[in-house]
GROMACS .gro file of C-alpha atoms in nm:
model
  291
    1MET     CA    1  14.477   8.842  10.114
    2THR     CA    2  14.499   9.210  10.029
    3SER     CA    3  14.315   9.461  10.244
    4ASP     CA    4  14.041   9.521   9.986
    5LEU     CA    5  13.913   9.162   9.994
    6TYR     CA    6  13.647   9.072  10.250
    7ARG     CA    7  13.511   8.744  10.380
    8ILE     CA    8  13.140   8.680  10.334
    9GLY     CA    9  13.065   8.751  10.701
   10ALA     CA   10  13.222   9.096  10.676
   11VAL     CA   11  13.034   9.160  10.351
   12SER     CA   12  12.709   9.069  10.524
   13LYS     CA   13  12.772   9.326  10.800
   14LEU     CA   14  12.876   9.599  10.554
   15THR     CA   15  12.582   9.551  10.318
   16GLU     CA   16  12.314   9.425  10.561
   17ILE     CA   17  12.258   9.131  10.326
   18SER     CA   18  12.274   8.795  10.504
   19ALA     CA   19  12.543   8.544  10.411
   20GLU     CA   20  12.267   8.292  10.340
   21ARG     CA   21  12.110   8.527  10.087
   22LEU     CA   22  12.446   8.592   9.918
   23ARG     CA   23  12.503   8.218   9.883
   24ALA     CA   24  12.150   8.178   9.743
   25TRP     CA   25  12.216   8.449   9.485
   26GLU     CA   26  12.536   8.270   9.389
   27ARG     CA   27  12.341   7.948   9.328
   28ARG     CA   28  12.047   8.107   9.148
   29TYR     CA   29  12.207   8.395   8.961
   30ASP     CA   30  12.577   8.299   8.947
   31LEU     CA   31  12.679   8.596   9.162
   32GLN     CA   32  13.042   8.490   9.204
   33PRO     CA   33  13.282   8.628   9.468
   34ALA     CA   34  13.602   8.794   9.347
   35HIS     CA   35  13.822   8.520   9.493
   36ARG     CA   36  13.801   8.181   9.663
   37SER     CA   37  14.038   8.003   9.895
   38GLY     CA   38  13.902   7.655   9.942
   39LYS     CA   39  13.544   7.702  10.057
   40THR     CA   40  13.604   8.058  10.178
   41ARG     CA   41  13.456   8.334   9.964
   42PHE     CA   42  13.614   8.678   9.929
   43TYR     CA   43  13.448   8.987   9.781
   44ASP     CA   44  13.623   9.304   9.669
   45SER     CA   45  13.528   9.664   9.754
   46GLY     CA   46  13.364   9.718   9.417
   47GLN     CA   47  13.130   9.425   9.476
   48ILE     CA   48  13.042   9.558   9.820
   49GLU     CA   49  12.941   9.895   9.676
   50HIS     CA   50  12.739   9.715   9.408
   51LEU     CA   51  12.560   9.505   9.670
   52LYS     CA   52  12.482   9.814   9.879
   53LYS     CA   53  12.302   9.965   9.580
   54ILE     CA   54  12.105   9.644   9.530
   55LYS     CA   55  12.009   9.644   9.900
   56VAL     CA   56  11.867   9.998   9.878
   57LEU     CA   57  11.656   9.903   9.577
   58LEU     CA   58  11.539   9.582   9.745
   59ASP     CA   59  11.425   9.792  10.041
   60ARG     CA   60  11.225  10.003   9.797
   61GLY     CA   61  11.036   9.689   9.690
   62GLN     CA   62  11.215   9.597   9.369
   63ALA     CA   63  11.271   9.227   9.293
   64ILE     CA   64  11.619   9.075   9.301
   65SER     CA   65  11.547   8.902   8.969
   66GLN     CA   66  11.519   9.247   8.810
   67LEU     CA   67  11.835   9.385   8.976
   68ILE     CA   68  12.093   9.110   8.981
   69ARG     CA   69  12.195   9.142   8.613
   70LEU     CA   70  12.220   9.521   8.612
   71THR     CA   71  12.546   9.710   8.586
   72SER     CA   72  12.646   9.968   8.848
   73GLU     CA   73  12.546  10.243   8.605
   74GLU     CA   74  12.201  10.088   8.557
   75LEU     CA   75  12.159  10.058   8.933
   76ASP     CA   76  12.258  10.423   8.971
   77ALA     CA   77  11.988  10.518   8.720
   78ARG     CA   78  11.727  10.335   8.925
   79LEU     CA   79  11.853  10.488   9.247
   80ALA     CA   80  11.819  10.834   9.095
   81VAL     CA   81  11.444  10.779   9.059
   82ARG     CA   82  11.298  10.850   9.400
   83PRO     CA   83  10.995  10.634   9.483
   84GLY     CA   84  10.653  10.789   9.528
   85ARG     CA   85  10.477  10.790   9.862
   86GLY     CA   86  10.358  10.432   9.819
   87GLY     CA   87  10.708  10.301   9.740
   88ALA     CA   88  10.855  10.489  10.034
   89ALA     CA   89  10.586  10.369  10.277
   90ARG     CA   90  10.732  10.344  10.626
   91VAL     CA   91  10.604  10.036  10.807
   92GLY     CA   92  10.619   9.930  11.172
   93LEU     CA   93  10.565   9.572  11.293
   94VAL     CA   94  10.423   9.492  11.637
   95GLY     CA   95  10.416   9.124  11.733
   96ALA     CA   96  10.676   8.850  11.762
   97SER     CA   97  10.514   8.625  11.502
   98LEU     CA   98  10.510   8.906  11.246
   99ILE     CA   99  10.877   8.978  11.308
  100LEU     CA  100  10.968   8.610  11.271
  101ALA     CA  101  10.759   8.581  10.954
  102GLU     CA  102  10.941   8.879  10.803
  103ARG     CA  103  11.276   8.731  10.900
  104ASP     CA  104  11.191   8.407  10.716
  105GLN     CA  105  11.145   8.591  10.385
  106GLU     CA  106  11.427   8.588  10.134
  107GLN     CA  107  11.309   8.933  10.034
  108SER     CA  108  11.026   9.163  10.136
  109ARG     CA  109  10.859   9.454   9.960
  110LEU     CA  110  10.803   9.636  10.289
  111ASN     CA  111  11.025   9.917  10.416
  112VAL     CA  112  11.017   9.825  10.784
  113LEU     CA  113  11.151  10.102  11.010
  114GLY     CA  114  11.063   9.953  11.347
  115ARG     CA  115  10.993   9.618  11.511
  116TRP     CA  116  10.841   9.564  11.855
  117ALA     CA  117  10.771   9.224  12.009
  118SER     CA  118  10.451   9.332  12.186
  119LEU     CA  119  10.208   9.618  12.237
  120ASP     CA  120  10.361   9.685  12.578
  121THR     CA  121  10.707   9.718  12.423
  122PHE     CA  122  10.566   9.943  12.151
  123GLU     CA  123  10.400  10.171  12.406
  124ALA     CA  124  10.721  10.188  12.610
  125TYR     CA  125  10.897  10.353  12.315
  126THR     CA  126  10.630  10.603  12.209
  127ASP     CA  127  10.871  10.894  12.257
  128LEU     CA  128  11.122  10.731  12.018
  129LEU     CA  129  10.888  10.615  11.742
  130PRO     CA  130  10.994  10.682  11.382
  131ALA     CA  131  10.742  10.845  11.150
  132LEU     CA  132  10.527  10.557  11.020
  133ASP     CA  133  10.284  10.548  10.731
  134VAL     CA  134  10.148  10.204  10.825
  135LEU     CA  135  10.150  10.017  11.155
  136LEU     CA  136  10.089   9.642  11.134
  137VAL     CA  137   9.989   9.496  11.471
  138GLN     CA  138   9.935   9.135  11.568
  139LEU     CA  139   9.646   9.084  11.812
  140PRO     CA  140   9.537   8.745  11.953
  141SER     CA  141   9.176   8.870  11.941
  142LEU     CA  142   9.037   9.182  11.778
  143ASP     CA  143   8.979   9.435  12.055
  144PRO     CA  144   8.841   9.784  11.977
  145LYS     CA  145   8.993   9.916  12.301
  146GLN     CA  146   9.341   9.821  12.183
  147ILE     CA  147   9.269   9.984  11.848
  148GLU     CA  148   9.175  10.304  12.030
  149ARG     CA  149   9.502  10.285  12.225
  150LEU     CA  150   9.696  10.253  11.901
  151ARG     CA  151   9.503  10.537  11.742
  152SER     CA  152   9.605  10.765  12.028
  153ILE     CA  153   9.972  10.671  11.987
  154VAL     CA  154   9.995  10.696  11.605
  155PRO     CA  155   9.700  10.910  11.497
  156ASN     CA  156   9.855  10.983  11.157
  157SER     CA  157   9.939  10.624  11.063
  158ARG     CA  158   9.717  10.373  10.885
  159LEU     CA  159   9.649  10.064  11.095
  160VAL     CA  160   9.649   9.699  10.987
  161CYS     CA  161   9.551   9.443  11.251
  162ALA     CA  162   9.650   9.080  11.207
  163CYS     CA  163   9.414   8.874  11.423
  164ARG     CA  164   9.344   8.507  11.473
  165TYR     CA  165   9.003   8.564  11.635
  166GLY     CA  166   8.742   8.838  11.644
  167HIS     CA  167   8.369   8.907  11.674
  168GLU     CA  168   8.178   9.031  11.372
  169GLN     CA  169   8.066   9.341  11.560
  170ASP     CA  170   8.427   9.425  11.651
  171ALA     CA  171   8.529   9.380  11.288
  172GLU     CA  172   8.259   9.625  11.181
  173THR     CA  173   8.379   9.873  11.443
  174ALA     CA  174   8.738   9.839  11.321
  175ALA     CA  175   8.633   9.888  10.959
  176GLY     CA  176   8.440  10.199  11.059
  177LEU     CA  177   8.762  10.334  11.211
  178GLY     CA  178   8.945  10.275  10.883
  179VAL     CA  179   9.142   9.978  11.016
  180SER     CA  180   9.235   9.704  10.770
  181LEU     CA  181   9.201   9.348  10.903
  182LEU     CA  182   9.418   9.050  10.817
  183ARG     CA  183   9.337   8.699  10.937
  184TRP     CA  184   9.647   8.557  11.103
  185PRO     CA  185   9.843   8.349  11.023
  186ALA     CA  186   9.863   8.464  10.661
  187PRO     CA  187  10.105   8.416  10.370
  188TRP     CA  188  10.364   8.694  10.358
  189PRO     CA  189  10.240   8.825  10.019
  190ASP     CA  190   9.903   8.891  10.186
  191VAL     CA  191  10.085   9.083  10.462
  192GLU     CA  192  10.265   9.291  10.199
  193TYR     CA  193   9.941   9.360  10.014
  194ALA     CA  194   9.761   9.467  10.333
  195CYS     CA  195  10.034   9.719  10.415
  196LEU     CA  196  10.097   9.845  10.062
  197SER     CA  197   9.727   9.889   9.986
  198GLN     CA  198   9.692  10.101  10.300
  199ALA     CA  199   9.992  10.307  10.192
  200VAL     CA  200   9.841  10.355   9.847
  201ALA     CA  201   9.513  10.463  10.005
  202LEU     CA  202   9.709  10.712  10.211
  203GLY     CA  203   9.873  10.864   9.905
  204GLY     CA  204   9.597  10.846   9.644
  205ASP     CA  205   9.456  10.610   9.383
  206ASP     CA  206   9.783  10.504   9.212
  207ARG     CA  207   9.813  10.128   9.271
  208SER     CA  208  10.142  10.084   9.081
  209GLU     CA  209  10.330  10.018   9.406
  210LEU     CA  210  10.135   9.694   9.448
  211ARG     CA  211  10.285   9.565   9.123
  212ARG     CA  212  10.591   9.348   9.080
  213PHE     CA  213  10.613   9.419   8.706
  214SER     CA  214  10.557   9.734   8.501
  215GLU     CA  215  10.348   9.728   8.183
  216ASP     CA  216  10.666   9.749   7.973
  217GLU     CA  217  10.811   9.449   8.156
  218LEU     CA  218  10.490   9.248   8.111
  219LEU     CA  219  10.503   9.318   7.738
  220GLN     CA  220  10.867   9.210   7.723
  221ILE     CA  221  10.785   8.889   7.908
  222ALA     CA  222  10.487   8.812   7.683
  223MET     CA  223  10.704   8.860   7.375
  224SER     CA  224  10.962   8.610   7.503
  225GLU     CA  225  10.750   8.314   7.386
  226SER     CA  226  10.995   8.218   7.109
  227GLN     CA  227  11.291   8.253   7.345
  228VAL     CA  228  11.141   8.028   7.612
  229GLY     CA  229  10.971   7.776   7.387
  230CYS     CA  230  10.626   7.771   7.546
  231GLY     CA  231  10.328   7.999   7.590
  232CYS     CA  232  10.315   7.997   7.971
  233ALA     CA  233  10.467   8.342   8.013
  234ARG     CA  234  10.225   8.501   7.770
  235GLY     CA  235   9.934   8.317   7.931
  236LEU     CA  236  10.026   8.450   8.276
  237VAL     CA  237  10.063   8.803   8.140
  238GLU     CA  238   9.722   8.786   7.972
  239LEU     CA  239   9.560   8.668   8.296
  240ILE     CA  240   9.725   8.953   8.487
  241ASN     CA  241   9.604   9.207   8.229
  242GLU     CA  242   9.251   9.067   8.249
  243LEU     CA  243   9.257   9.101   8.628
  244ASP     CA  244   9.375   9.460   8.590
  245ALA     CA  245   9.080   9.539   8.367
  246PHE     CA  246   8.836   9.380   8.612
  247SER     CA  247   8.995   9.561   8.907
  248VAL     CA  248   8.947   9.897   8.735
  249HIS     CA  249   8.583   9.813   8.665
  250ALA     CA  250   8.519   9.689   9.021
  251SER     CA  251   8.677  10.002   9.168
  252ARG     CA  252   8.451  10.220   8.953
  253CYS     CA  253   8.148  10.025   9.072
  254ALA     CA  254   8.250  10.097   9.430
  255ASP     CA  255   8.317  10.463   9.348
  256GLY     CA  256   8.690  10.420   9.404
  257ASP     CA  257   8.664  10.234   9.735
  258ALA     CA  258   8.974  10.009   9.748
  259ARG     CA  259   8.794   9.782   9.998
  260HIS     CA  260   8.538   9.678   9.738
  261PRO     CA  261   8.535   9.294   9.756
  262GLY     CA  262   8.567   9.251   9.380
  263ALA     CA  263   8.867   9.482   9.349
  264SER     CA  264   9.028   9.327   9.656
  265ALA     CA  265   8.984   8.975   9.520
  266ALA     CA  266   9.139   9.077   9.190
  267GLU     CA  267   9.439   9.227   9.367
  268HIS     CA  268   9.497   8.912   9.571
  269ALA     CA  269   9.467   8.695   9.259
  270ARG     CA  270   9.718   8.917   9.081
  271ILE     CA  271   9.966   8.873   9.367
  272ARG     CA  272   9.954   8.496   9.321
  273LEU     CA  273   9.990   8.520   8.943
  274GLU     CA  274  10.281   8.763   8.971
  275GLU     CA  275  10.457   8.526   9.211
  276ALA     CA  276  10.427   8.250   8.950
  277LEU     CA  277  10.540   8.484   8.675
  278GLU     CA  278  10.839   8.602   8.878
  279ALA     CA  279  10.950   8.241   8.931
  280PHE     CA  280  10.913   8.181   8.555
  281VAL     CA  281  11.116   8.494   8.476
  282GLU     CA  282  11.394   8.391   8.715
  283GLN     CA  283  11.404   8.036   8.577
  284HIS     CA  284  11.435   8.148   8.215
  285GLN     CA  285  11.624   8.477   8.280
  286ILE     CA  286  11.384   8.668   8.059
  287LEU     CA  287  11.438   9.020   8.193
  288HIS     CA  288  11.774   9.198   8.185
  289PRO     CA  289  11.979   8.921   8.020
  290ARG     CA  290  12.355   8.936   8.049
  291GLN     CA  291  12.534   9.151   7.794
   0.00000   0.00000   0.00000
């Protein structure tokens, strides 16, 4: 082999994309290596640079289904657009179960800058903490004293507490302190929503960072009915648009409070619908078809 061909293990280290994920992309999106020798895959330097660009955009929250077909020039154009505060939200995870749950995800919309197995470990590194917009902490039971401890360590970060148990009075105290609560265990999309919604609240009222698809992309998907041969895509898009309209109305009723139960329910429902739509898009390769 020439020096500019790399085995998949070396590619994984250079790009920070796991070998398992690269193989999955090969199966799902036909991302072929430059060369094969038996069962051994080899990638060239150009592919490595391409994958590095994809990794940066994945870390910004963009979906692989919307990146995998793009040329290097198209990726460069996306990289040139710096994300807003919500998209650049810096998240810290405290708790072994949270770290394991994140590791199990093929992709995550969270930009995680730090991981600590326990509160004790987190406190031991207070002098080395990165700047965090959101701190997600796993607690076995909701404890206001622990929340106060965390507040003293990261006074400028929004807090999300993932708890299995908690008293109603403690939950009210936490809400009064501006802490978002997440019943644990929870599906990873709910974890993402809890963190991203806190980041959006930190930066203003723009909720676009909670979206997997832009309005232009939703229109493109809805118009693909003749290409796909059924009306499922359009139906999903119409449901998402209806939820958007309700969410705006519910937020106005609550005077812009993102914790309004109606708006929150609409956001969670949209997450589920967008997951279904994303699977549909990947299956039928609706967005960014090959040239």
